[in-house]
Short mmCIF file of C-alpha atoms in Angstrom, two decimals:
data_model
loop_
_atom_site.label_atom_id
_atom_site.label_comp_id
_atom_site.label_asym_id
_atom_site.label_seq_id
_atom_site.Cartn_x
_atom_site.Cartn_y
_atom_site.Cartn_z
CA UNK E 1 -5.99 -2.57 61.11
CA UNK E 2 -7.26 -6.36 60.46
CA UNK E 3 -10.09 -8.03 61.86
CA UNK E 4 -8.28 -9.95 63.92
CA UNK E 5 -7.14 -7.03 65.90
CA UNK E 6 -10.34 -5.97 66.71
CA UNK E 7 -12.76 -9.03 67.23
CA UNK E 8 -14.21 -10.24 69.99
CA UNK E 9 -12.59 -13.80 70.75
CA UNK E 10 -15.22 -14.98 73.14
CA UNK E 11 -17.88 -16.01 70.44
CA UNK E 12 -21.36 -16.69 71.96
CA UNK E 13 -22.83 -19.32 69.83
CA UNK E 14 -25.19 -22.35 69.13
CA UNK E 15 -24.92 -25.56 67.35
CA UNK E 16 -26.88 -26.30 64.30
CA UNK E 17 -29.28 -29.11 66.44
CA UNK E 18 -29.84 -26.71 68.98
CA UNK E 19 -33.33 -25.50 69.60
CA UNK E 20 -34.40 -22.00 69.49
CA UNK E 21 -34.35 -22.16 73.02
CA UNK E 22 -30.74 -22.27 73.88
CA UNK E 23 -30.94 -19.29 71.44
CA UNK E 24 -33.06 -17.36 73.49
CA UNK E 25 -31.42 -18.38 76.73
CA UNK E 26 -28.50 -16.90 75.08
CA UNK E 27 -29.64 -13.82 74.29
CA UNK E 28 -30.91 -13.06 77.42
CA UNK E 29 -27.68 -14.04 79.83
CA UNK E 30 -26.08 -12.24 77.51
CA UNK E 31 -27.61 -9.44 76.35
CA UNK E 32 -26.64 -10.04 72.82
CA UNK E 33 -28.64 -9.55 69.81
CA UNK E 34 -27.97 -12.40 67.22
CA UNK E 35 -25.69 -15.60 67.19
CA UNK E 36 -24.14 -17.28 64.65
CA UNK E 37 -25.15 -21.07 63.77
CA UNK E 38 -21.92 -23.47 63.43
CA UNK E 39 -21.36 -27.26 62.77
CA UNK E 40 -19.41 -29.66 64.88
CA UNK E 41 -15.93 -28.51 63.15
CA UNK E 42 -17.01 -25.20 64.25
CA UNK E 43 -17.48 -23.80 60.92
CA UNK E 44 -20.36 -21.29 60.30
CA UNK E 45 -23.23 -22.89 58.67
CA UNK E 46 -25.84 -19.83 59.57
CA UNK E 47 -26.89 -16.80 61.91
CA UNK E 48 -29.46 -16.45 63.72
CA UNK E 49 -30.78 -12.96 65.23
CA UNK E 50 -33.92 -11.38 67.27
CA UNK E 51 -35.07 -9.89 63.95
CA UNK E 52 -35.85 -13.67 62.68
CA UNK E 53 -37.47 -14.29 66.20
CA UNK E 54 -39.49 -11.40 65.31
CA UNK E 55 -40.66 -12.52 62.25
CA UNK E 56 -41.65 -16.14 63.40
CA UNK E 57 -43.57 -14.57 66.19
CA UNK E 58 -45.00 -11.68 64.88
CA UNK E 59 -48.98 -10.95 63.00
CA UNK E 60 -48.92 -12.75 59.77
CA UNK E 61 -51.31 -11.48 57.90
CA UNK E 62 -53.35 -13.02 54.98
CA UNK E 63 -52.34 -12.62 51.37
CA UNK E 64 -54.65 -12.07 48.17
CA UNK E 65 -52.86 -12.27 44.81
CA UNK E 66 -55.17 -12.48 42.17
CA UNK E 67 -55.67 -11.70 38.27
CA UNK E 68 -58.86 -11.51 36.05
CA UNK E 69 -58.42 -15.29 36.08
CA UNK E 70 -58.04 -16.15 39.43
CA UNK E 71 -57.86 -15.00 42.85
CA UNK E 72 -55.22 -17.00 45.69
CA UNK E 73 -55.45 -16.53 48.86
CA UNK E 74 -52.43 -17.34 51.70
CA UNK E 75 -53.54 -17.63 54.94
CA UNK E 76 -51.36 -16.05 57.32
CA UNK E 77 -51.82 -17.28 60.96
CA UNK E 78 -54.25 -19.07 62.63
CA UNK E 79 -52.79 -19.68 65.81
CA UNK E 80 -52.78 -17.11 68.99
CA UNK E 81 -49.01 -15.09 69.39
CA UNK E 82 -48.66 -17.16 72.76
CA UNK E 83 -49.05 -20.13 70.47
CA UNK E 84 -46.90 -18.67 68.41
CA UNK E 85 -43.88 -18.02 71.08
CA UNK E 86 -44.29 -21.71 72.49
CA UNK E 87 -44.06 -23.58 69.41
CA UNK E 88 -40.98 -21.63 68.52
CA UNK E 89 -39.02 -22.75 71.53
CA UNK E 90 -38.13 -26.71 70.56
CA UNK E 91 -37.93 -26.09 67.49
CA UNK E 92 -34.70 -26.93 65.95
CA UNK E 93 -32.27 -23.24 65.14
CA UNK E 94 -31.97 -23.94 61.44
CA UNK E 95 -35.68 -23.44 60.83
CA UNK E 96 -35.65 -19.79 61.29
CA UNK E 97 -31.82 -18.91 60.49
CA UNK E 98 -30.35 -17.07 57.98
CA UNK E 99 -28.43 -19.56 55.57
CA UNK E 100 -26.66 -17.15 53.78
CA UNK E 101 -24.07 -15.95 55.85
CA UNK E 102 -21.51 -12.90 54.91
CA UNK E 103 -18.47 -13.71 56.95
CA UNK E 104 -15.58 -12.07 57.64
CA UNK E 105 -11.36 -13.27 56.89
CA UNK E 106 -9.16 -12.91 60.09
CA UNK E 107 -7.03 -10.78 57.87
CA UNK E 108 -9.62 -8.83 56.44
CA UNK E 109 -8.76 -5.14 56.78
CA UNK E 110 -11.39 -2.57 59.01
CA UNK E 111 -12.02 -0.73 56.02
CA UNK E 112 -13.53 -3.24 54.29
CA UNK E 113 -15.14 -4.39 57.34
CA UNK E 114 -16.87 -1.09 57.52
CA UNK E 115 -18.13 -0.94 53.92
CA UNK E 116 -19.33 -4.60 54.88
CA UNK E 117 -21.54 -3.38 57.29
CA UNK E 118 -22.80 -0.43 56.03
CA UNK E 119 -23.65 -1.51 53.17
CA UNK E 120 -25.03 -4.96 53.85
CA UNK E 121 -27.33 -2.93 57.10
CA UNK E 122 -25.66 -5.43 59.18
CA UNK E 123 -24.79 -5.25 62.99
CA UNK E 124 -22.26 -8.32 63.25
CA UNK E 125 -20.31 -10.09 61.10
CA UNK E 126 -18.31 -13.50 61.97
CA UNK E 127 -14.87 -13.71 61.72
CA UNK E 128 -13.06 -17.22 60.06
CA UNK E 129 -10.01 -18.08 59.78
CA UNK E 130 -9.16 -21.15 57.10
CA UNK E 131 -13.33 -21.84 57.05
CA UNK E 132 -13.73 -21.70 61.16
CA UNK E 133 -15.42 -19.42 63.51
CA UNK E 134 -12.51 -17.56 65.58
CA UNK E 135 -14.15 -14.21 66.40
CA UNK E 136 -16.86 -12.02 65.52
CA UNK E 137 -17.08 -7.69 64.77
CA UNK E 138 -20.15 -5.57 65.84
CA UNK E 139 -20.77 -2.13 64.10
CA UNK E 140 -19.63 -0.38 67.94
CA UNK E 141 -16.14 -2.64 67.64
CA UNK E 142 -15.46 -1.34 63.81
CA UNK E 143 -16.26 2.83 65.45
CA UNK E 144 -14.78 1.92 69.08
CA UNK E 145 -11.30 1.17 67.17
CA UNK E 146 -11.52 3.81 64.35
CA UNK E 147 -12.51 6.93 66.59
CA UNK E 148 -10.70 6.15 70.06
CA UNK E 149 -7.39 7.91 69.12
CA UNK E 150 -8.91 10.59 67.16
CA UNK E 151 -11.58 11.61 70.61
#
C-alpha cells in the first residue's frame, strides 16, 4: 500500500506570512493538532504544531551555567503567560515552526511510513509529490488501513 492510497487529500494548511493566528484559528475549526507551513508554489517549507505553541507560551525558566571561572545567567521570562499568549498571535508562523521537515513521497510505501513515525515520535507526516504538498498521513490513517481487514 502507498501513501497515496491512504492520505488525506484535503490538507489544512497555512502560508509561510501567515500569523500564528490563522494557525490557531485553524486548529480550533478543525480540531487538528499541527499544520504544515508551505510557500506560494505550495511546497512545504515547515510545520507547525500545538507542541511549539506550547513551548512559546509556556514557564521559561532562568538558566545558570557556570564554571570556577564564571557564572552566566539566561533569563527566562519576564513577561506574564497572558502576555505571553497575546504577543504570540501576530506574530508571523515561521518564528515558532519547525524548519526541518520529514516529508513523505506519494509513492512511498505504508511500511516505511510506519517506521517513519515510530521512530521519528511523530503524529503526521506530509505527503509530496515532485516537491509539492498533495496530502498528508496521521499515525490513526497508517493503523486505520493496516488493521481494518484483519478486525
Amino acid at each position: 500500500m502507498k501513501a497515496k492510497e491512504i492520505m488525506v487529500r484535503q490538507v489544512y494548511k497555512v502560508k509561510e506570512n501567515d500569523p500564528v493566528r490563522d494557525v490557531i484559528e485553524k486548529f480550533i475549526k478543525y480540531r487538528i493538532s499541527g499544520l504544515p507551513v508551505v510557500n506560494e508554489r505550495n511546497e512545504v517549507v515547515a510545520y507547525i504544531s500545538d507542541g511549539d505553541i506550547m513551548r512559546y507560551i509556556g514557564k521559561h525558566d532562568d538558566h545558570v551555567f557556570g564554571s570556577y571561572m564564571y557564572t552566566a545567567v539566561i533569563k527566562g521570562d519576564d513577561e506574564e503567560f497572558d502576555e505571553r499568549v497575546r504577543s504570540l498571535l501576530p506574530m508571523c508562523v515561521m518564528r515558532i515552526a519547525q524548519k526541518k521537515v520529514i516529508a513523505v513521497d506519494a509513492e512511498e510505501d505504508i511500511e516505511q511510513i510506519a517506521a517513519i513515525l515510530g521512530k521519528k515520535r511523530i503524529k503526521k507526516l506530509p505527503v509530496v509529490h515532485r516537491g509539492v504538498l498533495v496530502g498528508i498521513i496521521s499515525r490513526g490513517d497508517v493503523i486505520r488501513h493496516s488493521f481494518q481487514t484483519l478486525l
